[in-house]
Coordinates of C-alpha atoms (C1' of nucleotides) in Angstrom, one line a residue:
Chain A
X168 CA 0.1 -0.2 -0.1
X169 CA 1.4 3.3 -1.0
X170 CA 1.1 6.5 1.1
X171 CA -2.0 8.3 -0.3
X172 CA -1.6 12.0 -1.3
X173 CA -2.5 14.2 1.3
X174 CA -5.0 16.8 0.1
X175 CA -5.6 18.8 3.3
X176 CA -6.7 15.9 5.3
X177 CA -4.8 14.0 7.9
X178 CA -1.7 11.6 7.0
X179 CA 1.7 13.4 7.9
X180 CA 4.6 12.0 6.1
X181 CA 6.6 9.4 8.1
X182 CA 10.4 10.1 8.7
X183 CA 11.5 7.5 5.9
X184 CA 8.9 8.9 3.6
X185 CA 10.4 12.4 3.9
X186 CA 14.0 11.3 3.8
X187 CA 13.4 9.2 0.7
X188 CA 11.6 11.9 -1.3
X189 CA 14.4 14.3 -0.6
X190 CA 17.0 11.6 -1.5
X191 CA 15.3 10.9 -4.8
X192 CA 14.7 14.4 -5.6
X193 CA 18.5 15.2 -5.0
X194 CA 19.4 12.2 -7.1
X195 CA 17.1 13.5 -9.9
X196 CA 18.7 16.9 -9.8
X197 CA 22.1 15.4 -10.3
X198 CA 21.2 12.9 -13.0
X199 CA 19.4 15.6 -15.0
X200 CA 22.2 18.1 -14.6
X201 CA 24.7 15.7 -15.8
X202 CA 22.9 13.7 -18.6
X203 CA 20.1 16.1 -19.5
X204 CA 16.4 15.7 -19.3
X205 CA 16.2 12.9 -21.9
X206 CA 19.0 11.0 -20.2
X207 CA 17.4 11.1 -16.9
X208 CA 15.5 7.7 -16.8
X209 CA 13.9 6.4 -13.6
X210 CA 16.3 3.6 -13.8
X211 CA 19.3 6.0 -13.9
X212 CA 17.9 8.1 -11.1
X213 CA 17.4 5.1 -9.0
X214 CA 20.8 3.6 -9.6
X215 CA 22.4 7.0 -8.9
X216 CA 20.6 7.0 -5.6
X217 CA 21.6 3.4 -4.8
X218 CA 18.1 2.2 -4.5
X219 CA 15.6 0.0 -6.5
X220 CA 13.7 1.6 -9.3
X221 CA 10.4 0.7 -7.6
X222 CA 11.0 2.9 -4.7
X223 CA 10.5 5.9 -6.7
X224 CA 7.1 4.6 -8.0
X225 CA 6.5 3.9 -4.4
X226 CA 7.1 7.3 -3.2
X227 CA 5.9 9.3 -6.2
X228 CA 2.8 8.8 -8.3
X229 CA 5.0 8.9 -11.5
X230 CA 7.9 10.6 -13.0
X231 CA 5.8 13.5 -13.6
X232 CA 5.2 14.2 -10.0
X233 CA 9.1 13.8 -9.3
X234 CA 9.7 16.5 -12.0
X235 CA 7.2 18.8 -10.6
X236 CA 8.6 18.3 -7.2
X237 CA 12.2 19.3 -8.4
X238 CA 10.7 22.5 -10.0
X239 CA 8.7 23.6 -7.2
X240 CA 11.5 23.1 -4.8
X241 CA 14.4 24.6 -6.7
X242 CA 12.2 27.6 -8.0
X243 CA 11.1 28.3 -4.4
X244 CA 14.7 28.2 -3.2
X245 CA 15.9 30.5 -5.8
X246 CA 13.0 33.1 -5.6
X247 CA 13.4 33.2 -1.7
X248 CA 17.2 33.7 -1.9
X249 CA 16.9 36.7 -4.5
X250 CA 14.1 38.4 -2.8
X251 CA 15.8 38.3 0.5
X252 CA 19.0 39.8 -1.3
X253 CA 16.8 42.6 -2.5
X254 CA 15.3 43.4 0.6
X255 CA 16.2 46.9 2.0
X256 CA 17.3 48.2 -1.4
X257 CA 15.5 51.5 -2.2
X258 CA 16.3 52.7 -5.6
X259 CA 15.3 50.8 -8.8
X260 CA 18.9 51.0 -9.9
X261 CA 20.0 49.3 -6.8
X262 CA 17.2 46.5 -7.1
X263 CA 18.2 46.0 -10.6
X264 CA 21.9 45.5 -9.9
X265 CA 21.1 43.4 -6.9
X266 CA 18.7 41.1 -8.8
X267 CA 21.3 40.2 -11.3
X268 CA 24.3 39.8 -8.9
X269 CA 22.4 37.8 -6.3
X270 CA 21.2 35.7 -9.0
X271 CA 24.7 34.9 -10.1
X272 CA 25.8 34.2 -6.6
X273 CA 22.9 31.8 -6.3
X274 CA 23.8 30.0 -9.4
X275 CA 27.3 29.6 -8.2
X276 CA 26.3 27.8 -5.2
X277 CA 23.5 25.6 -6.9
X278 CA 24.8 24.9 -10.4
X279 CA 23.1 21.4 -10.6
X280 CA 19.8 22.6 -9.3
X281 CA 19.6 25.6 -11.9
X282 CA 20.7 23.4 -14.7
X283 CA 18.1 20.9 -13.8
X284 CA 15.5 23.4 -13.4
X285 CA 16.2 24.8 -17.1
X286 CA 16.2 21.3 -18.4
X287 CA 12.8 20.4 -17.0
X288 CA 11.5 24.0 -18.0
X289 CA 12.2 23.4 -21.6
X290 CA 11.5 19.7 -21.9
X291 CA 8.8 18.4 -19.8
X292 CA 5.6 18.0 -21.7
X293 CA 2.0 17.5 -20.7
X294 CA 0.5 14.0 -21.8
X295 CA -0.9 15.7 -25.1
X296 CA 2.6 16.8 -26.1
X297 CA 2.4 20.5 -25.1
X298 CA 5.0 22.2 -22.9
X299 CA 4.2 22.0 -19.2
X300 CA 6.3 25.0 -18.5
X301 CA 6.5 27.2 -21.6
X302 CA 7.6 30.7 -21.9
X303 CA 4.1 31.3 -20.2
X304 CA 5.5 29.9 -17.1
X305 CA 7.8 32.8 -16.7
X306 CA 5.1 35.5 -16.8
X307 CA 5.3 35.7 -12.9
X308 CA 9.0 36.6 -13.3
X309 CA 8.4 39.0 -16.1
X310 CA 6.0 40.9 -14.0
X311 CA 8.2 41.3 -11.0
X312 CA 11.0 42.5 -13.2
X313 CA 8.5 44.9 -14.9
X314 CA 7.8 46.3 -11.4
X315 CA 11.2 47.2 -11.0
X316 CA 11.6 48.9 -14.3
X317 CA 8.4 50.8 -13.9
X318 CA 9.5 51.8 -10.4
X319 CA 12.6 53.4 -12.1
X320 CA 10.6 55.1 -14.7
X321 CA 8.2 56.6 -12.1
X322 CA 11.1 57.9 -10.0
X323 CA 12.7 59.4 -13.0
X324 CA 15.9 57.2 -12.6
X325 CA 15.1 55.4 -16.0
X326 CA 14.3 56.5 -19.5
X327 CA 11.1 55.6 -21.1
X328 CA 11.0 52.1 -22.8
X329 CA 8.8 49.1 -23.2
X330 CA 9.1 47.3 -19.8
X331 CA 7.9 44.0 -21.2
X332 CA 10.8 43.8 -23.8
X333 CA 13.2 44.9 -21.2
X334 CA 12.1 42.2 -18.6
X335 CA 12.2 39.6 -21.4
X336 CA 15.6 40.6 -22.3
X337 CA 16.8 40.8 -18.8
X338 CA 15.6 37.3 -17.9
X339 CA 17.1 36.1 -21.2
X340 CA 20.6 37.6 -20.3
X341 CA 20.6 36.2 -16.8
X342 CA 19.6 32.7 -17.9
X343 CA 22.2 32.8 -20.7
X344 CA 24.8 34.0 -18.3
X345 CA 24.4 30.8 -16.5
X346 CA 24.3 28.7 -19.6
X347 CA 27.7 30.3 -20.7
X348 CA 29.3 29.9 -17.3
X349 CA 28.0 26.3 -17.4
X350 CA 29.8 25.6 -20.5
X351 CA 32.9 27.5 -19.6
X352 CA 33.4 26.8 -15.8
X353 CA 36.6 28.9 -15.9
X354 CA 34.5 31.9 -16.9
X355 CA 34.3 34.5 -14.2
X356 CA 30.6 34.5 -13.2
X357 CA 30.6 37.4 -10.8
X358 CA 32.5 39.6 -13.3
X359 CA 29.9 38.7 -15.8
X360 CA 27.2 39.6 -13.4
X361 CA 28.8 43.0 -12.7
X362 CA 29.1 43.6 -16.3
X363 CA 25.6 42.7 -17.0
X364 CA 24.3 44.9 -14.4
X365 CA 26.3 47.7 -16.0
X366 CA 24.8 46.7 -19.3
X367 CA 21.3 47.0 -18.0
X368 CA 22.0 50.3 -16.2
X369 CA 23.1 51.8 -19.3
X370 CA 20.1 50.4 -21.2
X371 CA 17.6 51.9 -18.9
X372 CA 19.4 55.1 -19.1
X373 CA 20.2 55.3 -15.4
X374 CA 22.6 58.0 -14.3
X375 CA 25.9 56.3 -14.6
X376 CA 27.4 55.4 -11.1
X377 CA 30.8 57.0 -10.1
Chain B
X449 CA 21.4 -0.8 -52.4
X450 CA 21.5 2.6 -51.0
X451 CA 23.3 5.5 -52.5
X452 CA 26.6 5.7 -51.0
X453 CA 28.0 8.8 -49.4
X454 CA 29.7 11.1 -51.9
X455 CA 33.1 11.9 -50.5
X456 CA 34.7 14.0 -53.2
X457 CA 34.1 11.1 -55.8
X458 CA 31.7 10.8 -58.6
X459 CA 28.0 9.8 -57.8
X460 CA 25.9 12.8 -58.3
X461 CA 22.3 12.7 -56.5
X462 CA 19.4 11.7 -58.7
X463 CA 16.3 13.7 -59.1
X464 CA 14.3 11.7 -56.7
X465 CA 17.0 11.4 -54.2
X466 CA 17.3 15.2 -54.0
X467 CA 13.6 15.7 -54.0
X468 CA 13.0 13.0 -51.2
X469 CA 15.9 14.5 -49.1
X470 CA 14.3 17.9 -49.3
X471 CA 10.9 16.6 -48.5
X472 CA 12.0 14.6 -45.5
X473 CA 14.0 17.5 -44.3
X474 CA 11.0 19.7 -44.5
X475 CA 8.8 17.2 -42.8
X476 CA 11.3 16.9 -40.0
X477 CA 11.4 20.7 -39.4
X478 CA 7.6 20.8 -39.2
X479 CA 7.3 17.8 -36.9
X480 CA 10.0 19.1 -34.5
X481 CA 8.5 22.6 -34.5
X482 CA 5.3 21.1 -33.5
X483 CA 6.1 18.3 -31.1
X484 CA 9.6 19.3 -30.0
X485 CA 12.6 17.3 -30.3
X486 CA 11.7 14.5 -28.2
X487 CA 8.4 14.1 -30.0
X488 CA 9.9 13.9 -33.4
X489 CA 10.5 10.1 -34.0
X490 CA 11.4 8.8 -37.5
X491 CA 7.8 7.3 -37.5
X492 CA 6.1 10.7 -36.9
X493 CA 8.4 12.4 -39.4
X494 CA 7.7 9.6 -42.1
X495 CA 4.0 9.7 -41.4
X496 CA 3.7 13.6 -41.6
X497 CA 5.5 13.3 -45.0
X498 CA 3.3 10.6 -46.1
X499 CA 5.9 8.1 -46.7
X500 CA 7.2 4.7 -45.3
X501 CA 9.7 4.9 -42.3
X502 CA 12.2 2.9 -44.3
X503 CA 12.5 5.8 -46.9
X504 CA 14.3 7.9 -44.4
X505 CA 16.7 5.2 -43.6
X506 CA 17.2 4.7 -47.3
X507 CA 18.1 8.2 -48.0
X508 CA 19.9 9.1 -44.7
X509 CA 22.3 7.0 -43.0
X510 CA 20.4 7.7 -39.7
X511 CA 18.4 10.1 -37.6
X512 CA 21.7 11.9 -36.8
X513 CA 22.5 12.7 -40.3
X514 CA 19.0 14.1 -40.8
X515 CA 19.4 16.3 -37.9
X516 CA 22.7 17.6 -38.8
X517 CA 21.3 18.3 -42.4
X518 CA 18.4 20.3 -40.8
X519 CA 20.9 22.3 -38.8
X520 CA 23.3 23.1 -41.4
X521 CA 20.6 24.0 -43.9
X522 CA 18.6 26.4 -41.7
X523 CA 21.7 27.8 -40.1
X524 CA 23.2 28.6 -43.5
X525 CA 19.9 30.3 -44.7
X526 CA 19.8 32.5 -41.7
X527 CA 23.2 33.5 -41.7
X528 CA 23.2 34.3 -45.4
X529 CA 20.0 36.4 -45.0
X530 CA 21.3 38.4 -42.0
X531 CA 24.7 39.0 -43.6
X532 CA 23.0 40.2 -46.8
X533 CA 20.9 42.7 -44.9
X534 CA 24.0 44.2 -43.1
X535 CA 25.9 44.8 -46.3
X536 CA 26.5 48.2 -47.0
X537 CA 26.0 49.5 -43.3
X538 CA 28.9 51.5 -42.4
X539 CA 28.6 52.4 -38.6
X540 CA 28.8 50.0 -35.8
X541 CA 25.5 51.5 -34.6
X542 CA 23.8 50.7 -37.9
X543 CA 25.2 47.3 -38.0
X544 CA 24.0 46.6 -34.5
X545 CA 20.4 47.8 -35.3
X546 CA 20.3 46.0 -38.5
X547 CA 21.5 42.7 -37.2
X548 CA 18.7 42.6 -34.6
X549 CA 15.9 43.9 -37.1
X550 CA 16.9 41.5 -39.9
X551 CA 16.9 38.7 -37.5
X552 CA 13.4 39.5 -36.5
X553 CA 12.3 39.8 -40.1
X554 CA 13.7 36.4 -40.9
X555 CA 12.3 34.8 -37.9
X556 CA 8.9 36.1 -38.9
X557 CA 9.1 34.3 -42.2
X558 CA 10.7 31.0 -40.9
X559 CA 9.1 30.5 -37.8
X560 CA 9.2 26.6 -37.9
X561 CA 12.8 26.5 -39.1
X562 CA 14.1 28.5 -36.3
X563 CA 12.0 26.7 -33.7
X564 CA 13.4 23.4 -35.0
X565 CA 17.0 24.8 -35.0
X566 CA 16.7 25.7 -31.5
X567 CA 15.3 22.3 -30.5
X568 CA 18.1 20.4 -32.1
X569 CA 20.7 22.8 -30.8
X570 CA 19.7 22.2 -27.2
X571 CA 18.7 18.5 -27.4
X572 CA 20.8 16.6 -29.9
X573 CA 23.3 14.6 -28.2
X574 CA 26.5 12.6 -29.2
X575 CA 26.5 9.0 -28.8
X576 CA 28.3 9.3 -25.5
X577 CA 25.6 11.7 -24.2
X578 CA 27.4 15.0 -24.4
X579 CA 25.6 17.8 -26.3
X580 CA 26.4 17.8 -30.0
X581 CA 25.8 21.6 -30.3
X582 CA 26.5 23.2 -26.9
X583 CA 26.8 26.7 -26.1
X584 CA 30.4 26.3 -27.6
X585 CA 28.7 25.9 -31.0
X586 CA 27.6 29.6 -30.7
X587 CA 31.3 30.7 -30.5
X588 CA 31.4 31.6 -34.3
X589 CA 28.2 33.8 -33.7
X590 CA 29.7 35.4 -30.6
X591 CA 32.8 36.3 -32.3
X592 CA 31.0 38.1 -35.3
X593 CA 28.9 40.1 -32.8
X594 CA 32.1 40.9 -30.9
X595 CA 33.5 42.2 -34.2
X596 CA 30.7 44.7 -34.3
X597 CA 31.1 45.7 -30.8
X598 CA 34.9 46.1 -31.1
X599 CA 34.4 48.2 -34.2
X600 CA 32.1 50.6 -32.5
X601 CA 34.5 51.0 -29.4
X602 CA 37.4 51.6 -31.9
X603 CA 35.4 54.2 -33.8
X604 CA 34.5 55.9 -30.5
X605 CA 30.7 55.3 -31.2
X606 CA 30.6 52.9 -28.2
X607 CA 31.8 53.2 -24.4
X608 CA 34.3 50.6 -23.2
X609 CA 32.7 47.2 -22.1
X610 CA 33.4 43.6 -22.1
X611 CA 32.5 42.5 -25.7
X612 CA 32.1 38.9 -24.6
X613 CA 29.4 39.7 -22.1
X614 CA 27.7 42.1 -24.6
X615 CA 27.8 39.4 -27.3
X616 CA 26.4 36.7 -25.2
X617 CA 23.5 38.9 -23.8
X618 CA 22.7 40.2 -27.3
X619 CA 22.5 36.7 -28.7
X620 CA 20.2 35.7 -25.7
X621 CA 18.0 38.6 -26.1
X622 CA 17.5 37.9 -29.7
X623 CA 16.8 34.1 -29.3
X624 CA 14.4 35.1 -26.3
X625 CA 12.7 37.6 -28.5
X626 CA 11.9 34.6 -30.8
X627 CA 10.9 32.3 -28.1
X628 CA 8.5 34.9 -26.6
X629 CA 7.0 35.7 -29.9
X630 CA 6.6 31.8 -30.6
X631 CA 4.6 31.5 -27.4
X632 CA 2.6 34.8 -28.0
X633 CA 2.0 34.8 -31.7
X634 CA 0.0 38.2 -31.4
X635 CA 3.0 39.9 -29.9
X636 CA 4.4 42.4 -32.3
X637 CA 7.8 41.1 -33.2
X638 CA 9.0 44.2 -35.4
X639 CA 8.2 46.5 -32.5
X640 CA 10.1 44.2 -30.1
X641 CA 13.1 44.1 -32.5
X642 CA 13.1 48.0 -32.6
X643 CA 12.9 48.3 -28.9
X644 CA 15.6 45.7 -28.5
X645 CA 17.9 47.7 -30.9
X646 CA 17.2 50.8 -28.7
X647 CA 18.0 48.8 -25.7
X648 CA 21.4 47.9 -27.0
X649 CA 22.2 51.2 -28.4
X650 CA 21.7 52.6 -25.0
X651 CA 23.6 49.7 -23.5
X652 CA 26.7 50.4 -25.5
X653 CA 26.4 54.2 -24.9
X654 CA 25.8 55.1 -28.4
X655 CA 25.0 58.6 -29.0
X656 CA 21.0 58.4 -28.9
X657 CA 19.4 59.0 -32.2
X658 CA 17.3 62.0 -32.2
Chain C
dT345 C1' 7.8 -13.4 20.4
dT346 C1' 4.2 -12.3 17.7
dA347 C1' 1.2 -9.6 14.6
dG348 C1' 0.5 -6.0 11.4
dC349 C1' 1.9 -2.2 9.0
dT350 C1' 5.4 0.1 6.0
dT351 C1' 9.1 -0.1 2.9
dT352 C1' 12.0 -2.5 -0.6
dT353 C1' 13.3 -5.6 -4.0
dG354 C1' 13.7 -7.5 -8.7
dA355 C1' 11.2 -9.5 -12.1
dC356 C1' 7.9 -8.5 -15.4
dC357 C1' 4.9 -5.9 -18.9
dA358 C1' 3.3 -3.2 -22.8
dT359 C1' 4.9 0.7 -25.5
dG360 C1' 7.7 3.2 -28.5
dC361 C1' 12.2 3.8 -30.4
dG362 C1' 16.0 3.6 -34.3
dG363 C1' 17.4 0.6 -37.4
dC364 C1' 17.3 -3.3 -40.6
dC365 C1' 16.0 -6.2 -44.5
dA366 C1' 13.5 -9.2 -48.0
dG367 C1' 10.8 -8.7 -51.3
dA368 C1' 7.4 -5.6 -54.2
dA369 C1' 7.1 -1.8 -57.2
dA370 C1' 8.7 1.8 -60.1
dA371 C1' 11.9 3.8 -63.1
dT372 C1' 15.4 3.3 -66.4
dA373 C1' 18.5 1.0 -69.8
dA374 C1' 19.0 -2.4 -73.5
Chain D
dT610 C1' 9.7 -5.8 -75.0
dT611 C1' 12.9 -7.5 -71.5
dA612 C1' 16.8 -6.8 -68.1
dT613 C1' 18.7 -4.0 -64.7
dT614 C1' 18.9 -0.7 -61.3
dT615 C1' 16.8 2.4 -58.1
dT616 C1' 13.4 3.2 -54.8
dC617 C1' 9.8 1.9 -51.6
dT618 C1' 6.9 -0.9 -48.3
dG619 C1' 5.8 -3.1 -44.1
dG620 C1' 7.0 -6.2 -41.0
dC621 C1' 10.7 -7.5 -37.8
dC622 C1' 14.6 -6.8 -34.4
dG623 C1' 16.8 -5.6 -30.0
dC624 C1' 16.6 -2.3 -26.6
dA625 C1' 15.3 1.3 -23.3
dT626 C1' 11.6 3.4 -21.3
dG627 C1' 7.8 4.1 -17.3
dG628 C1' 5.1 1.6 -14.6
dT629 C1' 3.2 -2.6 -11.8
dC630 C1' 3.3 -6.4 -8.7
dA631 C1' 3.8 -10.4 -5.6
dA632 C1' 6.8 -11.6 -2.3
dA633 C1' 10.5 -10.5 0.9
dA634 C1' 12.3 -7.6 4.5
dG635 C1' 12.2 -4.3 7.9
dC636 C1' 10.0 -1.9 11.6
dT637 C1' 6.9 -1.0 15.7
dA638 C1' 3.9 -2.0 19.1
dA639 C1' 1.4 -5.5 21.8

DNA sequence: TTAGCTTTTGACCATGCGGCCAGAAAATAA
DNA sequence: TTATTTTCTGGCCGCATGGTCAAAAGCTAA
């Protein structure tokens, strides 16, 4: 008998259940980061974790739930870290710079997680074949970036421009900073982040610092 | 007996051979664009083209050759079009703007091709599991973008900045312009491209046009 | 110790994959 | 026409996949 899902009712997870789920999620992240989404079979994930394949089916309803769990966990971690870094920043210029630099710092410490997140985002599909997380899934991120840009425009720090295009480009540049660093590990990620912050400060027409 | 490969020696392709290869490549592009790389099986590509699966094996040595053929064909088309558009432009600022706007124009007319190219680029793997086209495959593109940026710096049009970071970000912003438009077909691609050109003109510190 | 519940194993299943091939069909040459 | 080569079909192969299950093992409480 497998532990039923827990929709609001009783049924707390046992100690073993909690530990196994965490272990399996961690193993999935590592395997996806190393072999890509298509190379991450349940068999490989189980072998990497040193357990039998059936254990995954026992603790998760299917591969789909496992992938969704990886996404929500890594995504929540990332958002939490970046938002915490931005706390206390006042000007839009400072928020912009912090968003980029904190993102880079987080990438540096969680390379496999971010890699896995990207793989799942661009490869996981619904049963009917449509992407589960498409560009549409970034809507929330776009809106929070737009808030920063709109703030800067209202305060007069930034020139007028289309905030949606700026947000999409910002998000793209940060994602690709990660991809580039991922392919060139000797690349200086922090320097790239600082340069990217400069790039966007100029792009928005902010008063150049110093 | 299948037509042998043609390494420098005689053996021109027959009329049928040429037509079939083109048909299969076109079918592959459409299927990949619609179902994604993982959803593009030989069976589906054949069915979409209205032919038997064996025909693909007859005209191509394998799926790998078919994918490589799609890439080299679409890639060459794209590069040719953009370079032709840039011909005659003198200033780095004009080259920069043209590169972005011509890219958008080409995307608009070749949506499926560009989509398929991206899918293959990020999913096709070598037999050992490593990506066939990684970020490393963009090196050529990065260098030609860097040439534009360096030109602008030498002419005094552009401020000093790291040309590699600028090139990577530029490439990322253009790619994501496509992805965003692909997910939101009602989005105004041309307007996005103009806005993006403005963004980078400001980013490089070019004298703002009137 | 014993009984009952949870967890794990490893074999098994149906499905879809890329690739292969014998023979049919079609095009071309004699 | 007939003979030869090119092209195509449809079935088959071995393999990997995600998922299932009966039985074994482990754990906890009486």
